[in-house]
Tab-separated table of C-alpha atoms and ligand atoms in Angstrom:
chain	number	residue	atom	x	y	z
A	1	UNK	CA	48.151	-22.431	-72.976
A	2	UNK	CA	48.646	-19.613	-75.483
A	3	UNK	CA	45.752	-17.291	-76.265
A	4	UNK	CA	45.595	-14.620	-78.952
A	5	UNK	CA	43.118	-11.731	-78.940
A	6	UNK	CA	43.397	-10.486	-82.502
A	7	UNK	CA	42.877	-6.959	-83.798
A	8	UNK	CA	41.014	-5.497	-80.850
A	9	UNK	CA	40.775	-1.788	-80.132
A	10	UNK	CA	43.180	-1.693	-77.168
A	11	UNK	CA	43.193	0.794	-74.279
A	12	UNK	CA	46.369	-0.308	-72.494
A	13	UNK	CA	46.330	2.351	-69.694
A	14	UNK	CA	50.099	2.740	-70.071
A	15	UNK	CA	49.953	6.313	-71.367
A	16	UNK	CA	47.330	9.057	-71.253
A	17	UNK	CA	45.091	9.037	-74.302
A	18	UNK	CA	46.734	5.980	-75.900
A	19	UNK	CA	44.526	3.555	-77.826
A	20	UNK	CA	45.291	1.510	-80.922
A	21	UNK	CA	44.133	-1.487	-82.905
A	22	UNK	CA	46.342	-4.507	-82.283
A	23	UNK	CA	46.878	-8.059	-81.088
A	24	UNK	CA	47.331	-9.228	-77.504
A	25	UNK	CA	49.200	-12.470	-76.901
A	26	UNK	CA	48.814	-14.323	-73.609
A	27	UNK	CA	51.111	-17.136	-72.532
A	28	UNK	CA	49.869	-18.856	-69.380
A	29	UNK	CA	49.167	-16.172	-66.778
A	30	UNK	CA	51.060	-13.363	-68.479
A	31	UNK	CA	50.811	-10.990	-71.411
A	32	UNK	CA	53.460	-12.065	-73.927
A	33	UNK	CA	53.114	-9.134	-76.325
A	34	UNK	CA	50.833	-6.251	-77.295
A	35	UNK	CA	50.699	-4.826	-80.821
A	36	UNK	CA	51.674	-7.094	-83.725
A	37	UNK	CA	51.744	-10.873	-83.290
A	38	UNK	CA	55.293	-12.190	-83.758
A	39	UNK	CA	55.641	-15.178	-86.140
A	40	UNK	CA	56.957	-17.474	-83.390
A	41	UNK	CA	53.796	-17.050	-81.256
A	42	UNK	CA	51.504	-19.950	-82.164
A	43	UNK	CA	48.250	-19.683	-80.180
A	44	UNK	CA	46.187	-22.621	-78.926
A	45	UNK	CA	43.077	-20.426	-78.970
A	46	UNK	CA	42.167	-17.264	-80.876
A	47	UNK	CA	39.524	-14.710	-79.924
A	48	UNK	CA	38.572	-12.469	-82.832
A	49	UNK	CA	38.834	-9.060	-81.183
A	50	UNK	CA	37.802	-6.983	-84.190
A	51	UNK	CA	34.470	-5.933	-82.703
A	52	UNK	CA	35.769	-5.588	-79.131
A	53	UNK	CA	37.469	-2.966	-77.025
A	54	UNK	CA	40.176	-4.599	-74.875
A	55	UNK	CA	41.101	-2.894	-71.616
A	56	UNK	CA	42.500	-3.865	-68.211
A	57	UNK	CA	39.973	-5.581	-65.960
A	58	UNK	CA	38.647	-3.227	-63.279
A	59	UNK	CA	39.619	-3.024	-59.614
A	60	UNK	CA	36.837	-2.429	-57.075
A	61	UNK	CA	38.971	-0.982	-54.298
A	62	UNK	CA	36.383	-0.826	-51.526
A	63	UNK	CA	33.500	-3.158	-50.860
A	64	UNK	CA	31.866	-5.422	-48.297
A	65	UNK	CA	31.053	-8.251	-50.662
A	66	UNK	CA	28.507	-10.246	-48.758
A	67	UNK	CA	26.384	-7.192	-47.949
A	68	UNK	CA	24.751	-8.454	-51.139
A	69	UNK	CA	22.349	-10.065	-48.652
A	70	UNK	CA	21.067	-6.655	-47.551
A	71	UNK	CA	20.510	-5.250	-51.022
A	72	UNK	CA	17.465	-2.959	-51.227
A	73	UNK	CA	16.944	-3.343	-47.471
A	74	UNK	CA	16.245	-0.396	-45.139
A	75	UNK	CA	16.895	2.091	-47.894
A	76	UNK	CA	16.409	5.838	-47.902
A	77	UNK	CA	17.399	6.493	-44.305
A	78	UNK	CA	18.599	10.019	-43.606
A	79	UNK	CA	22.236	9.341	-42.647
A	80	UNK	CA	25.008	6.739	-42.504
A	81	UNK	CA	24.497	6.541	-38.728
A	82	UNK	CA	20.753	5.812	-39.075
A	83	UNK	CA	21.477	3.167	-41.710
A	84	UNK	CA	24.198	1.452	-39.644
A	85	UNK	CA	21.757	1.228	-36.710
A	86	UNK	CA	19.514	-0.943	-38.940
A	87	UNK	CA	22.326	-2.979	-40.513
A	88	UNK	CA	24.390	-3.948	-37.428
A	89	UNK	CA	21.602	-6.104	-35.844
A	90	UNK	CA	21.240	-8.079	-39.098
A	91	UNK	CA	25.000	-8.599	-39.293
A	92	UNK	CA	24.913	-10.109	-35.785
A	93	UNK	CA	22.758	-12.944	-37.215
A	94	UNK	CA	25.024	-13.813	-40.166
A	95	UNK	CA	26.567	-17.263	-40.262
A	96	UNK	CA	29.566	-18.389	-42.269
A	97	UNK	CA	27.390	-20.232	-44.804
A	98	UNK	CA	25.413	-17.022	-45.488
A	99	UNK	CA	28.647	-15.133	-46.162
A	100	UNK	CA	29.901	-17.884	-48.480
A	101	UNK	CA	26.701	-17.822	-50.547
A	102	UNK	CA	26.546	-14.031	-50.688
A	103	UNK	CA	30.228	-13.831	-51.590
A	104	UNK	CA	29.693	-16.216	-54.501
A	105	UNK	CA	26.895	-13.940	-55.685
A	106	UNK	CA	29.188	-10.943	-55.262
A	107	UNK	CA	31.968	-12.581	-57.256
A	108	UNK	CA	29.502	-13.302	-60.080
A	109	UNK	CA	28.256	-9.712	-60.038
A	110	UNK	CA	31.813	-8.366	-60.061
A	111	UNK	CA	32.840	-10.543	-63.004
A	112	UNK	CA	29.725	-9.483	-64.901
A	113	UNK	CA	30.769	-5.860	-64.564
A	114	UNK	CA	34.363	-6.470	-65.658
A	115	UNK	CA	36.007	-6.632	-62.217
A	116	UNK	CA	38.707	-9.224	-61.452
A	117	UNK	CA	40.115	-7.651	-58.280
A	118	UNK	CA	38.468	-6.231	-55.184
A	119	UNK	CA	39.251	-5.170	-51.641
A	120	UNK	CA	36.985	-6.552	-48.962
A	121	UNK	CA	36.233	-5.745	-45.335
A	122	UNK	CA	33.719	-8.040	-43.657
A	123	UNK	CA	32.924	-10.869	-41.263
A	124	UNK	CA	33.803	-14.557	-41.893
A	125	UNK	CA	36.552	-13.550	-44.365
A	126	UNK	CA	37.569	-17.157	-45.017
A	127	UNK	CA	34.153	-17.722	-46.643
A	128	UNK	CA	34.729	-14.765	-48.971
A	129	UNK	CA	38.227	-16.068	-49.762
A	130	UNK	CA	36.678	-19.436	-50.657
A	131	UNK	CA	34.266	-17.746	-53.099
A	132	UNK	CA	37.149	-15.803	-54.677
A	133	UNK	CA	39.146	-18.976	-55.146
A	134	UNK	CA	36.166	-20.723	-56.751
A	135	UNK	CA	35.342	-17.716	-58.937
A	136	UNK	CA	38.872	-17.488	-60.314
A	137	UNK	CA	39.394	-13.806	-59.488
A	138	UNK	CA	41.542	-11.851	-57.017
A	139	UNK	CA	41.016	-10.107	-53.721
A	140	UNK	CA	42.566	-8.324	-50.830
A	141	UNK	CA	40.694	-9.916	-47.943
A	142	UNK	CA	40.763	-7.604	-44.949
A	143	UNK	CA	40.716	-9.075	-41.467
A	144	UNK	CA	38.145	-6.765	-39.925
A	145	UNK	CA	38.685	-5.201	-36.511
A	146	UNK	CA	35.750	-3.794	-34.635
A	147	UNK	CA	35.555	-2.899	-30.924
A	148	UNK	CA	38.005	-3.299	-28.069
A	149	UNK	CA	41.509	-4.719	-28.291
A	150	UNK	CA	40.547	-7.606	-26.001
A	151	UNK	CA	37.756	-8.614	-28.417
A	152	UNK	CA	40.039	-8.354	-31.439
A	153	UNK	CA	43.413	-9.789	-30.507
A	154	UNK	CA	42.482	-13.444	-30.468
A	155	UNK	CA	40.076	-13.096	-33.388
A	156	UNK	CA	42.702	-11.517	-35.657
A	157	UNK	CA	45.137	-14.358	-35.024
A	158	UNK	CA	42.364	-16.919	-35.579
A	159	UNK	CA	41.356	-15.245	-38.859
A	160	UNK	CA	44.974	-15.144	-39.941
A	161	UNK	CA	45.189	-18.902	-39.385
A	162	UNK	CA	41.818	-19.468	-41.170
A	163	UNK	CA	43.066	-17.505	-44.194
A	164	UNK	CA	46.565	-19.010	-44.436
A	165	UNK	CA	45.490	-21.671	-46.943
A	166	UNK	CA	44.052	-19.024	-49.300
A	167	UNK	CA	46.983	-16.648	-48.978
A	168	UNK	CA	49.456	-19.431	-49.672
A	169	UNK	CA	47.520	-20.852	-52.620
A	170	UNK	CA	49.904	-21.225	-55.568
A	171	UNK	CA	47.761	-19.066	-57.895
A	172	UNK	CA	48.613	-16.053	-55.723
A	173	UNK	CA	45.250	-14.390	-56.238
A	174	UNK	CA	44.373	-13.749	-52.594
A	175	UNK	CA	46.190	-11.439	-50.223
A	176	UNK	CA	45.305	-10.988	-46.602
A	177	UNK	CA	45.320	-7.460	-45.257
A	178	UNK	CA	44.082	-5.660	-42.211
A	179	UNK	CA	40.841	-3.682	-41.983
A	180	UNK	CA	40.075	-1.774	-38.782
A	181	UNK	CA	36.549	-0.527	-39.547
A	182	UNK	CA	36.755	3.163	-38.505
A	183	UNK	CA	37.833	5.481	-35.705
A	184	UNK	CA	34.267	5.513	-34.347
A	185	UNK	CA	34.116	1.716	-33.987
A	186	UNK	CA	37.741	0.994	-32.973
A	187	UNK	CA	39.452	2.556	-29.944
A	188	UNK	CA	43.048	3.750	-30.128
A	189	UNK	CA	44.522	0.453	-28.871
A	190	UNK	CA	42.688	-1.533	-31.566
A	191	UNK	CA	43.877	0.844	-34.289
A	192	UNK	CA	47.450	0.637	-33.028
A	193	UNK	CA	47.261	-3.161	-32.885
A	194	UNK	CA	45.981	-3.235	-36.494
A	195	UNK	CA	48.845	-0.966	-37.508
A	196	UNK	CA	51.464	-3.143	-35.811
A	197	UNK	CA	50.003	-6.283	-37.374
A	198	UNK	CA	50.084	-4.716	-40.856
A	199	UNK	CA	53.535	-3.210	-40.431
A	200	UNK	CA	55.116	-6.418	-39.117
A	201	UNK	CA	53.755	-8.387	-42.062
A	202	UNK	CA	54.012	-5.623	-44.700
A	203	UNK	CA	50.294	-5.708	-45.411
A	204	UNK	CA	47.828	-2.998	-46.353
A	205	UNK	CA	45.745	-1.194	-43.748
A	206	UNK	CA	42.220	-0.539	-45.016
A	207	UNK	CA	39.948	1.833	-43.063
A	208	UNK	CA	36.907	4.117	-43.466
A	209	UNK	CA	37.888	7.770	-42.898
A	210	UNK	CA	35.866	11.009	-42.921
A	211	UNK	CA	32.879	9.517	-44.672
A	212	UNK	CA	30.463	11.994	-43.074
A	213	UNK	CA	30.544	15.453	-41.496
A	214	UNK	CA	29.230	13.855	-38.307
A	215	UNK	CA	32.324	11.629	-38.092
A	216	UNK	CA	34.591	14.670	-38.417
A	217	UNK	CA	32.658	16.655	-35.793
A	218	UNK	CA	32.682	13.716	-33.364
A	219	UNK	CA	36.426	13.256	-33.889
A	220	UNK	CA	37.120	16.931	-33.223
A	221	UNK	CA	34.959	16.756	-30.096
A	222	UNK	CA	36.480	13.524	-28.766
A	223	UNK	CA	40.130	13.784	-29.842
A	224	UNK	CA	40.600	17.458	-30.718
A	225	UNK	CA	41.700	16.359	-34.194
A	226	UNK	CA	40.145	15.516	-37.549
A	227	UNK	CA	40.028	11.743	-38.302
A	228	UNK	CA	43.112	11.480	-40.529
A	229	UNK	CA	45.119	13.761	-38.217
A	230	UNK	CA	44.064	11.578	-35.290
A	231	UNK	CA	45.148	8.362	-37.058
A	232	UNK	CA	48.437	10.018	-37.949
A	233	UNK	CA	48.965	11.291	-34.395
A	234	UNK	CA	48.493	7.836	-32.821
A	235	UNK	CA	50.908	6.312	-35.351
A	236	UNK	CA	48.232	4.125	-36.973
A	237	UNK	CA	49.384	4.931	-40.507
A	238	UNK	CA	53.111	5.100	-39.860
A	239	UNK	CA	55.183	3.044	-42.324
A	240	UNK	CA	52.268	1.051	-43.795
A	241	UNK	CA	50.584	1.288	-47.173
A	242	UNK	CA	47.073	2.416	-46.406
A	243	UNK	CA	43.768	2.398	-48.208
A	244	UNK	CA	41.542	5.225	-47.064
A	245	UNK	CA	37.896	4.603	-47.974
A	246	UNK	CA	35.666	7.642	-48.661
A	247	UNK	CA	37.560	10.733	-47.440
A	248	UNK	CA	34.585	12.887	-48.382
A	249	UNK	CA	35.315	15.612	-45.818
A	250	UNK	CA	39.072	16.222	-45.649
A	251	UNK	CA	40.731	19.458	-44.601
A	252	UNK	CA	43.488	20.973	-46.750
A	253	UNK	CA	46.010	19.812	-44.139
A	254	UNK	CA	44.674	16.242	-44.386
A	255	UNK	CA	44.873	16.299	-48.199
A	256	UNK	CA	48.505	17.398	-47.944
A	257	UNK	CA	49.152	14.620	-45.426
A	258	UNK	CA	47.553	12.038	-47.691
A	259	UNK	CA	49.571	13.182	-50.712
A	260	UNK	CA	52.777	12.601	-48.714
A	261	UNK	CA	51.800	9.147	-47.465
A	262	UNK	CA	51.973	5.744	-49.153
A	263	UNK	CA	48.191	5.792	-49.399
A	264	UNK	CA	45.298	5.585	-51.829
A	265	UNK	CA	42.012	7.300	-51.200
A	266	UNK	CA	39.104	5.238	-52.508
A	267	UNK	CA	36.157	7.193	-53.869
A	268	UNK	CA	32.707	5.567	-53.495
A	269	UNK	CA	30.414	8.048	-55.220
A	270	UNK	CA	27.158	6.021	-55.315
A	271	UNK	CA	27.325	5.164	-51.632
A	272	UNK	CA	28.227	8.744	-50.693
A	273	UNK	CA	25.216	10.032	-52.625
A	274	UNK	CA	22.807	7.402	-51.361
A	275	UNK	CA	23.713	7.803	-47.690
A	276	UNK	CA	23.711	11.602	-48.103
A	277	UNK	CA	27.347	11.670	-46.978
A	278	UNK	CA	28.427	14.310	-49.491
A	279	UNK	CA	30.577	14.600	-52.614
A	280	UNK	CA	34.332	14.084	-52.343
A	281	UNK	CA	36.184	16.750	-54.405
A	282	UNK	CA	38.215	14.157	-56.303
A	283	UNK	CA	39.576	16.409	-59.057
A	284	UNK	CA	41.146	18.684	-56.476
A	285	UNK	CA	42.554	15.697	-54.527
A	286	UNK	CA	44.207	14.418	-57.713
A	287	UNK	CA	45.512	17.890	-58.505
A	288	UNK	CA	47.147	18.016	-55.077
A	289	UNK	CA	48.912	14.671	-55.622
A	290	UNK	CA	46.617	12.181	-53.868
A	291	UNK	CA	46.350	8.743	-55.484
A	292	UNK	CA	42.640	7.952	-55.907
A	293	UNK	CA	40.978	4.586	-56.586
A	294	UNK	CA	37.318	3.735	-57.070
A	295	UNK	CA	34.937	1.430	-55.212
A	296	UNK	CA	31.287	0.510	-54.998
A	297	UNK	CA	31.131	0.081	-51.208
A	298	UNK	CA	28.697	-2.699	-50.199
A	299	UNK	CA	25.613	-3.547	-52.225
A	300	UNK	CA	23.368	-2.408	-49.408
A	301	UNK	CA	24.515	1.206	-49.767
A	302	UNK	CA	24.759	1.354	-53.567
A	303	UNK	CA	22.725	-1.005	-54.421
A	304	UNK	CA	24.914	-2.955	-56.845
A	305	UNK	CA	28.577	-3.678	-57.548
A	306	UNK	CA	28.628	-2.135	-61.005
A	307	UNK	CA	31.953	-0.389	-61.595
A	308	UNK	CA	30.814	1.035	-64.965
A	309	UNK	CA	28.028	2.832	-63.157
A	310	UNK	CA	30.556	3.961	-60.540
A	311	UNK	CA	32.867	5.368	-63.237
A	312	UNK	CA	29.932	7.160	-64.805
A	313	UNK	CA	28.745	8.728	-61.545
A	314	UNK	CA	32.322	9.670	-60.546
A	315	UNK	CA	32.732	11.361	-63.924
A	316	UNK	CA	29.493	13.311	-63.640
A	317	UNK	CA	30.101	14.427	-60.038
A	318	UNK	CA	33.660	15.326	-61.017
A	319	UNK	CA	32.274	17.718	-63.625
A	320	UNK	CA	29.882	19.594	-61.351
A	321	UNK	CA	31.692	19.584	-58.027
A	322	UNK	CA	34.773	21.677	-58.620
A	323	UNK	CA	35.806	23.843	-55.683
A	324	UNK	CA	39.152	24.567	-57.355
A	325	UNK	CA	37.726	24.782	-60.871
A	326	UNK	CA	39.446	21.509	-61.830
A	327	UNK	CA	37.271	18.908	-63.511
A	328	UNK	CA	37.723	15.156	-63.848
A	329	UNK	CA	38.390	13.758	-67.309
A	330	UNK	CA	37.587	10.230	-68.544
A	331	UNK	CA	41.231	9.071	-68.528
A	332	UNK	CA	41.564	10.029	-64.851
A	333	UNK	CA	38.410	8.113	-63.973
A	334	UNK	CA	39.535	5.061	-65.921
A	335	UNK	CA	42.908	5.288	-64.140
A	336	UNK	CA	41.107	5.274	-60.796
A	337	UNK	CA	39.332	2.033	-61.753
A	338	UNK	CA	42.474	0.313	-63.109
A	339	UNK	CA	46.069	1.443	-62.411
A	340	UNK	CA	45.297	3.375	-59.228
A	341	UNK	CA	43.193	0.524	-57.851
A	342	UNK	CA	46.059	-1.890	-58.565
A	343	UNK	CA	48.428	0.419	-56.699
A	344	UNK	CA	46.039	0.626	-53.754
A	345	UNK	CA	46.448	-3.127	-53.306
A	346	UNK	CA	50.194	-3.198	-53.986
A	347	UNK	CA	49.535	-4.958	-57.311
A	348	UNK	CA	50.807	-2.225	-59.645
A	349	UNK	CA	53.530	-4.453	-61.099
A	350	UNK	CA	51.077	-7.275	-61.818
A	351	UNK	CA	47.750	-5.834	-63.027
A	352	UNK	CA	46.014	-2.597	-64.070
A	353	UNK	CA	47.618	-2.244	-67.523
A	354	UNK	CA	47.768	-4.245	-70.745
A	355	UNK	CA	51.495	-4.449	-71.187
A	356	UNK	CA	54.085	-7.170	-71.836
A	357	UNK	CA	54.983	-9.078	-68.675
A	358	UNK	CA	51.883	-8.053	-66.713
A	359	UNK	CA	49.391	-10.709	-65.644
A	360	UNK	CA	46.543	-11.046	-68.126
A	361	UNK	CA	43.525	-9.497	-66.386
A	362	UNK	CA	41.683	-8.189	-69.430
A	363	UNK	CA	38.080	-7.442	-70.364
A	364	UNK	CA	36.516	-7.268	-73.820
A	365	UNK	CA	33.669	-4.808	-74.391
A	366	UNK	CA	31.282	-5.507	-77.227
A	367	UNK	CA	31.340	-2.408	-79.453
A	368	UNK	CA	28.421	-3.516	-81.625
A	369	UNK	CA	25.963	-1.553	-79.493
A	370	UNK	CA	23.719	1.342	-80.448
A	371	UNK	CA	24.810	3.378	-77.408
A	372	UNK	CA	28.477	2.999	-78.405
A	373	UNK	CA	27.971	4.140	-82.020
A	374	UNK	CA	29.802	6.048	-83.403
A	375	UNK	CA	32.600	5.389	-80.955
A	376	UNK	CA	34.628	8.584	-81.453
A	377	UNK	CA	36.662	8.958	-78.222
A	378	UNK	CA	37.056	5.463	-76.659
A	379	UNK	CA	37.799	6.884	-73.180
A	380	UNK	CA	34.593	8.925	-73.206
A	381	UNK	CA	32.752	5.880	-74.515
A	382	UNK	CA	33.890	3.731	-71.586
A	383	UNK	CA	33.091	6.154	-68.760
A	384	UNK	CA	30.077	8.038	-70.144
A	385	UNK	CA	28.279	5.569	-72.408
A	386	UNK	CA	29.303	1.961	-71.761
A	387	UNK	CA	27.227	-0.339	-69.577
A	388	UNK	CA	28.410	-3.270	-67.473
A	389	UNK	CA	26.341	-5.472	-69.782
A	390	UNK	CA	28.698	-4.525	-72.644
A	391	UNK	CA	31.421	-6.642	-71.002
A	392	UNK	CA	31.410	-9.793	-73.119
A	393	UNK	CA	34.537	-11.616	-71.949
A	394	UNK	CA	36.621	-11.468	-68.768
A	395	UNK	CA	40.092	-12.925	-68.258
A	396	UNK	CA	41.852	-13.224	-64.932
A	397	UNK	CA	45.463	-14.418	-64.884
A	398	UNK	CA	45.052	-15.533	-68.498
A	399	UNK	CA	41.995	-17.710	-67.797
A	400	UNK	CA	38.606	-16.903	-69.298
A	401	UNK	CA	36.181	-16.561	-66.355
A	402	UNK	CA	33.297	-15.109	-68.407
A	403	UNK	CA	32.574	-15.684	-72.088
A	404	UNK	CA	29.659	-14.145	-73.996
A	405	UNK	CA	28.247	-12.908	-70.663
A	406	UNK	CA	28.221	-16.384	-69.082
A	407	UNK	CA	30.273	-16.751	-65.914
A	408	UNK	CA	32.153	-20.027	-66.314
A	409	UNK	CA	33.486	-20.497	-62.803
A	410	UNK	CA	30.350	-20.292	-60.638
A	411	UNK	CA	26.730	-21.367	-61.140
A	412	UNK	CA	24.644	-18.178	-61.225
A	413	UNK	CA	21.218	-19.826	-60.986
A	414	UNK	CA	22.159	-22.008	-58.009
A	415	UNK	CA	23.817	-19.082	-56.276
A	416	UNK	CA	20.769	-16.827	-56.611
A	417	UNK	CA	18.592	-19.570	-55.126
A	418	UNK	CA	20.993	-20.155	-52.225
A	419	UNK	CA	21.230	-16.440	-51.394
A	420	UNK	CA	17.443	-16.074	-51.324
A	421	UNK	CA	17.293	-19.069	-48.955
A	422	UNK	CA	19.934	-17.513	-46.712
A	423	UNK	CA	18.079	-14.215	-46.545
A	424	UNK	CA	14.865	-16.016	-45.544
A	425	UNK	CA	16.781	-17.900	-42.818
A	426	UNK	CA	18.388	-14.716	-41.475
A	427	UNK	CA	15.024	-13.005	-41.130
A	428	UNK	CA	13.676	-15.993	-39.193
A	429	UNK	CA	16.627	-16.114	-36.737
B	501	ZN	ZN1	32.552	0.773	-46.660
């Protein structure tokens, strides 16, 4: 199957500030060319791109997909700790079918906001993997560790077996990584086990770090070290690629440590604001050499999975919160949501840019909108003005998964009904 997107305004994310009008040719899963269509490329299908902006599909680098179920539930609590105390008892009642339904809803919501790749940390991960497979997108599914080593050891191996089918699927859209929840929910032995598992298999280690001041104070009290220093000291990050979610309250020494590691910090600005966790000084992290991605966190602390909104909020906070005087610019924010997110998942050679040889994960934004007129700077337009609802078409691995705002791979109406049923059942349990 050969697909041509003709004469779109292209933001390839291959070079700062680069945008141009051109053609994109897709052959099977991959991008065959970008720029001018060669005579020998005869497409089976043509999308007239003249009124669209084509850019890499977005990467949501930190979420808990099926927390969709707890959207708009127990909101406006004073702290992360108070909120978790309400959420954990509900999570104890979740069954695999609930997670499958909520994950389908999450996949639909992600596609509708231009996301084709996400990183997940949650229970019943095989159900989320199933929804990803059905939805035609990609994910890093984290096997979540929580509690003592004795509780986790057998479960991790069971989850690994449950997920083998998805990881080995020929489309190669699902990777299985390791997600110890946090230092305040996993003792040292569990963290070290997660590290060894990830290192042996060359997988990513995904963990919440320094989300709140309370977490940092507790860590200093209990271990005599800040959270990242503690993880480093026990060898939990040694020789693995790690994905550090939040990092709102890092010391200068921790920022230097992070810049030296094979790690990506994932900024979750909506969740950090909503749970009153604080504002991560992202511009200064970037200035000091930290790779930074972007995530929504779960829908119950956001309360949606809208990466356009996340880019907008990150941009605004990055303008006002400037301890070093450095401010975020739109290209940096767009990089966080594309190339840096791809790197966080080890996918930097496959997605995150529109460039020959990369896999074709591309979104088309409808430019015929009042709020995008006149367009002037396309980078500013995307992060400051565009809405998720401007995403008209989404391609993942060369396949169209949404066209004219309709998700083609999953049934939205049925899924909404099923999720409402699940939520009713959970409340009755
Ligand atoms: Zn989280």
